[in-house]
Amino acid sequence: MTTTISHIFDSHRRACAAVTALEQAGVPAHDISIAVSKGTVAPYHEPDHDVGTAAGASVGATLGGGTGLLAALGVVAIPGLGPVIAAGWVAAMAAGAVTGATAGAIVGGLVDVLRQAGESEEDAHVYTEAVRRGSTLLVLRIDDTRVDEARAIIARFDPVDAVSRSREYRAQGWNGFDAQAAPYRLTPAEMDRIRAETRD
């Protein structure tokens, strides 16, 4: 049996480091997924491949290090999020939904994919909203016997507490991910943070 583990990171670099650590621990790349809004990294890296039309095209050399899962990073359009840089099975499912369904059938695509993976509706909405607002989502399928090990590895890279983030969003009047909302625009301060992380 397998368990789905999902975490969000405010640092894209830390999320990529967590992916690398999981792979080094023997977790197969095909069991890991990562997704981040293209707007989070676009000011500093401009991938030009589309997962939906060129599956497997690599943009990972600049976005994540260029090895393992990160070498397969590409861009897929997801309703409500706009272009998302992603790799792994979640990206494949989202890309399949985008290319194989009508627009009306894929509203909230990432929410649906996460729910199918076993996440609660609440968590699926929080994780998707986090991607919309610039955070990086890491989703992992792991054998039940390795759940504690995987969680310990991910914890080393300071993931965001999803419950606290949900409370923060709700305090701002948020009631769930809205696929019809405009893509989130990074503030100048957020862009400065991303620039600093990219140049470290």
CSV table of C-alpha atoms in Angstrom, one decimal:
chain,number,residue,atom,x,y,z
A,1,MET,CA,0.0,0.0,0.0
A,2,THR,CA,1.1,3.5,-0.6
A,3,THR,CA,0.4,6.9,1.0
A,4,THR,CA,0.3,10.3,-0.6
A,5,ILE,CA,2.3,13.0,1.2
A,6,SER,CA,1.9,16.6,0.1
A,7,HIS,CA,3.8,19.7,1.3
A,8,ILE,CA,4.1,23.3,0.2
A,9,PHE,CA,7.3,25.4,0.3
A,10,ASP,CA,7.6,29.2,0.2
A,11,SER,CA,11.1,28.6,-1.2
A,12,HIS,CA,11.3,26.9,-4.6
A,13,ARG,CA,15.0,26.2,-4.0
A,14,ARG,CA,14.2,24.3,-0.8
A,15,ALA,CA,11.5,22.3,-2.5
A,16,CYS,CA,13.9,21.2,-5.2
A,17,ALA,CA,16.4,20.3,-2.5
A,18,ALA,CA,13.8,18.1,-0.9
A,19,VAL,CA,13.1,16.3,-4.2
A,20,THR,CA,16.9,15.6,-4.6
A,21,ALA,CA,17.1,14.3,-1.0
A,22,LEU,CA,14.2,12.0,-1.6
A,23,GLU,CA,15.7,10.6,-4.8
A,24,GLN,CA,19.0,10.1,-3.0
A,25,ALA,CA,17.2,8.1,-0.4
A,26,GLY,CA,15.9,5.8,-3.1
A,27,VAL,CA,12.5,7.2,-3.8
A,28,PRO,CA,11.8,6.7,-7.5
A,29,ALA,CA,11.4,9.9,-9.5
A,30,HIS,CA,8.1,8.7,-11.0
A,31,ASP,CA,6.6,8.7,-7.5
A,32,ILE,CA,7.5,12.4,-6.9
A,33,SER,CA,5.8,15.5,-8.3
A,34,ILE,CA,6.6,19.2,-8.0
A,35,ALA,CA,4.6,22.2,-9.2
A,36,VAL,CA,5.1,26.0,-9.0
A,37,SER,CA,3.4,28.9,-10.7
A,38,LYS,CA,5.4,30.0,-13.8
A,39,GLY,CA,5.1,33.5,-12.5
A,40,THR,CA,7.2,32.6,-9.4
A,41,VAL,CA,10.3,31.8,-11.5
A,42,ALA,CA,9.6,33.4,-14.9
A,43,PRO,CA,11.3,36.7,-14.0
A,44,TYR,CA,14.6,34.8,-13.7
A,45,HIS,CA,14.2,31.7,-15.9
A,46,GLU,CA,12.1,31.5,-19.0
A,47,PRO,CA,11.4,27.8,-20.0
A,48,ASP,CA,9.8,27.6,-23.4
A,49,HIS,CA,8.5,24.0,-23.4
A,50,ASP,CA,4.9,23.0,-22.8
A,51,VAL,CA,4.2,19.7,-20.9
A,52,GLY,CA,0.8,19.5,-22.6
A,53,THR,CA,2.3,19.5,-26.1
A,54,ALA,CA,5.8,18.3,-25.6
A,55,ALA,CA,5.7,15.9,-22.7
A,56,GLY,CA,9.1,15.2,-21.2
A,57,ALA,CA,10.7,18.3,-22.7
A,58,SER,CA,13.4,19.5,-20.2
A,59,VAL,CA,13.6,22.9,-18.7
A,60,GLY,CA,15.1,21.6,-15.4
A,61,ALA,CA,18.7,22.6,-16.0
A,62,THR,CA,17.9,26.1,-14.9
A,63,LEU,CA,14.9,25.6,-12.7
A,64,GLY,CA,15.9,22.7,-10.4
A,65,GLY,CA,19.4,21.4,-11.1
A,66,GLY,CA,18.8,19.3,-14.2
A,67,THR,CA,19.0,15.8,-12.8
A,68,GLY,CA,16.4,13.2,-11.9
A,69,LEU,CA,12.8,14.5,-11.7
A,70,LEU,CA,13.9,18.1,-11.9
A,71,ALA,CA,15.4,17.5,-15.4
A,72,ALA,CA,11.8,16.9,-16.6
A,73,LEU,CA,10.3,20.2,-15.5
A,74,GLY,CA,8.0,21.7,-18.1
A,75,VAL,CA,5.0,24.0,-18.4
A,76,VAL,CA,1.4,23.0,-18.3
A,77,ALA,CA,-1.7,25.4,-18.2
A,78,ILE,CA,-4.0,24.7,-15.3
A,79,PRO,CA,-7.4,26.5,-14.9
A,80,GLY,CA,-7.2,29.3,-12.4
A,81,LEU,CA,-3.4,29.0,-12.1
A,82,GLY,CA,-2.2,29.9,-15.6
A,83,PRO,CA,1.1,28.4,-16.7
A,84,VAL,CA,2.5,26.0,-14.0
A,85,ILE,CA,6.0,24.6,-14.1
A,86,ALA,CA,5.8,21.0,-13.0
A,87,ALA,CA,7.1,17.5,-13.3
A,88,GLY,CA,6.0,14.0,-12.2
A,89,TRP,CA,2.8,12.1,-12.1
A,90,VAL,CA,0.6,15.0,-10.9
A,91,ALA,CA,1.9,17.1,-13.8
A,92,ALA,CA,1.1,14.2,-16.2
A,93,MET,CA,-2.4,13.9,-14.9
A,94,ALA,CA,-3.0,17.6,-15.1
A,95,ALA,CA,-1.6,17.8,-18.6
A,96,GLY,CA,-3.8,14.9,-19.6
A,97,ALA,CA,-6.8,16.6,-18.3
A,98,VAL,CA,-5.9,19.8,-20.1
A,99,THR,CA,-5.3,18.1,-23.4
A,100,GLY,CA,-8.0,15.5,-23.2
A,101,ALA,CA,-11.1,17.3,-21.8
A,102,THR,CA,-13.2,20.3,-22.5
A,103,ALA,CA,-12.6,23.4,-20.5
A,104,GLY,CA,-15.8,22.9,-18.5
A,105,ALA,CA,-14.6,19.5,-17.4
A,106,ILE,CA,-11.3,20.6,-16.0
A,107,VAL,CA,-12.2,23.6,-13.9
A,108,GLY,CA,-10.1,23.3,-10.7
A,109,GLY,CA,-7.9,20.7,-12.4
A,110,LEU,CA,-5.2,20.5,-9.7
A,111,VAL,CA,-7.8,20.3,-6.9
A,112,ASP,CA,-9.3,17.3,-8.7
A,113,VAL,CA,-5.9,15.6,-9.2
A,114,LEU,CA,-5.0,16.0,-5.6
A,115,ARG,CA,-8.3,14.7,-4.4
A,116,GLN,CA,-7.9,11.7,-6.7
A,117,ALA,CA,-4.5,11.1,-5.1
A,118,GLY,CA,-6.1,10.9,-1.7
A,119,GLU,CA,-5.9,14.4,-0.3
A,120,SER,CA,-9.0,15.8,1.5
A,121,GLU,CA,-11.0,18.5,-0.3
A,122,GLU,CA,-9.8,21.1,2.3
A,123,ASP,CA,-6.1,20.2,1.8
A,124,ALA,CA,-6.5,20.0,-2.0
A,125,HIS,CA,-7.9,23.6,-2.0
A,126,VAL,CA,-5.1,24.9,0.3
A,127,TYR,CA,-2.3,23.3,-1.8
A,128,THR,CA,-3.7,24.6,-5.0
A,129,GLU,CA,-4.2,28.1,-3.7
A,130,ALA,CA,-0.7,28.0,-2.4
A,131,VAL,CA,0.6,27.3,-5.9
A,132,ARG,CA,-1.6,30.1,-7.2
A,133,ARG,CA,0.1,32.5,-4.7
A,134,GLY,CA,3.6,31.5,-5.6
A,135,SER,CA,4.5,28.6,-3.3
A,136,THR,CA,5.9,25.3,-4.6
A,137,LEU,CA,3.9,22.1,-4.1
A,138,LEU,CA,5.7,18.7,-3.6
A,139,VAL,CA,3.5,15.6,-3.8
A,140,LEU,CA,4.9,12.1,-3.1
A,141,ARG,CA,3.6,8.6,-3.4
A,142,ILE,CA,5.4,6.4,-0.9
A,143,ASP,CA,5.2,2.9,0.4
A,144,ASP,CA,3.5,2.8,3.8
A,145,THR,CA,6.7,1.4,5.4
A,146,ARG,CA,8.6,4.5,4.4
A,147,VAL,CA,6.2,7.2,5.3
A,148,ASP,CA,8.0,8.3,8.5
A,149,GLU,CA,11.3,8.3,6.7
A,150,ALA,CA,9.9,10.4,3.9
A,151,ARG,CA,8.3,12.9,6.2
A,152,ALA,CA,11.6,13.3,8.1
A,153,ILE,CA,13.5,14.0,4.9
A,154,ILE,CA,11.0,16.6,3.8
A,155,ALA,CA,10.9,18.2,7.2
A,156,ARG,CA,14.6,19.1,6.9
A,157,PHE,CA,13.7,21.6,4.2
A,158,ASP,CA,11.2,23.7,6.2
A,159,PRO,CA,7.9,23.0,4.5
A,160,VAL,CA,5.0,25.3,5.3
A,161,ASP,CA,2.4,24.1,7.8
A,162,ALA,CA,-0.7,23.6,5.7
A,163,VAL,CA,-3.1,24.1,8.6
A,164,SER,CA,-1.6,27.5,9.5
A,165,ARG,CA,-1.5,28.5,5.9
A,166,SER,CA,-5.2,27.7,5.6
A,167,ARG,CA,-6.0,29.8,8.6
A,168,GLU,CA,-4.0,32.7,7.2
A,169,TYR,CA,-5.9,32.5,3.9
A,170,ARG,CA,-9.3,32.3,5.6
A,171,ALA,CA,-8.4,35.3,7.8
A,172,GLN,CA,-8.1,37.2,4.5
A,173,GLY,CA,-11.6,36.1,3.5
A,174,TRP,CA,-10.6,33.1,1.3
A,175,ASN,CA,-13.1,30.3,1.2
A,176,GLY,CA,-11.5,27.9,-1.2
A,177,PHE,CA,-9.6,27.8,-4.5
A,178,ASP,CA,-11.5,29.6,-7.3
A,179,ALA,CA,-10.5,28.5,-10.7
A,180,GLN,CA,-12.1,31.6,-12.2
A,181,ALA,CA,-9.9,34.0,-10.1
A,182,ALA,CA,-7.2,36.0,-11.9
A,183,PRO,CA,-3.7,34.5,-11.7
A,184,TYR,CA,-1.9,35.8,-8.6
A,185,ARG,CA,0.6,38.6,-9.1
A,186,LEU,CA,3.8,38.5,-7.1
A,187,THR,CA,4.5,41.6,-5.1
A,188,PRO,CA,7.8,43.4,-5.5
A,189,ALA,CA,9.0,42.0,-2.1
A,190,GLU,CA,8.1,38.4,-3.2
A,191,MET,CA,10.0,38.9,-6.5
A,192,ASP,CA,13.0,40.2,-4.5
A,193,ARG,CA,12.9,37.1,-2.3
A,194,ILE,CA,12.8,34.8,-5.4
A,195,ARG,CA,15.7,36.7,-7.0
A,196,ALA,CA,17.8,36.3,-3.8
A,197,GLU,CA,17.1,32.6,-3.7
A,198,THR,CA,18.0,32.1,-7.3
A,199,ARG,CA,21.3,33.8,-6.9
A,200,ASP,CA,22.3,32.0,-3.7
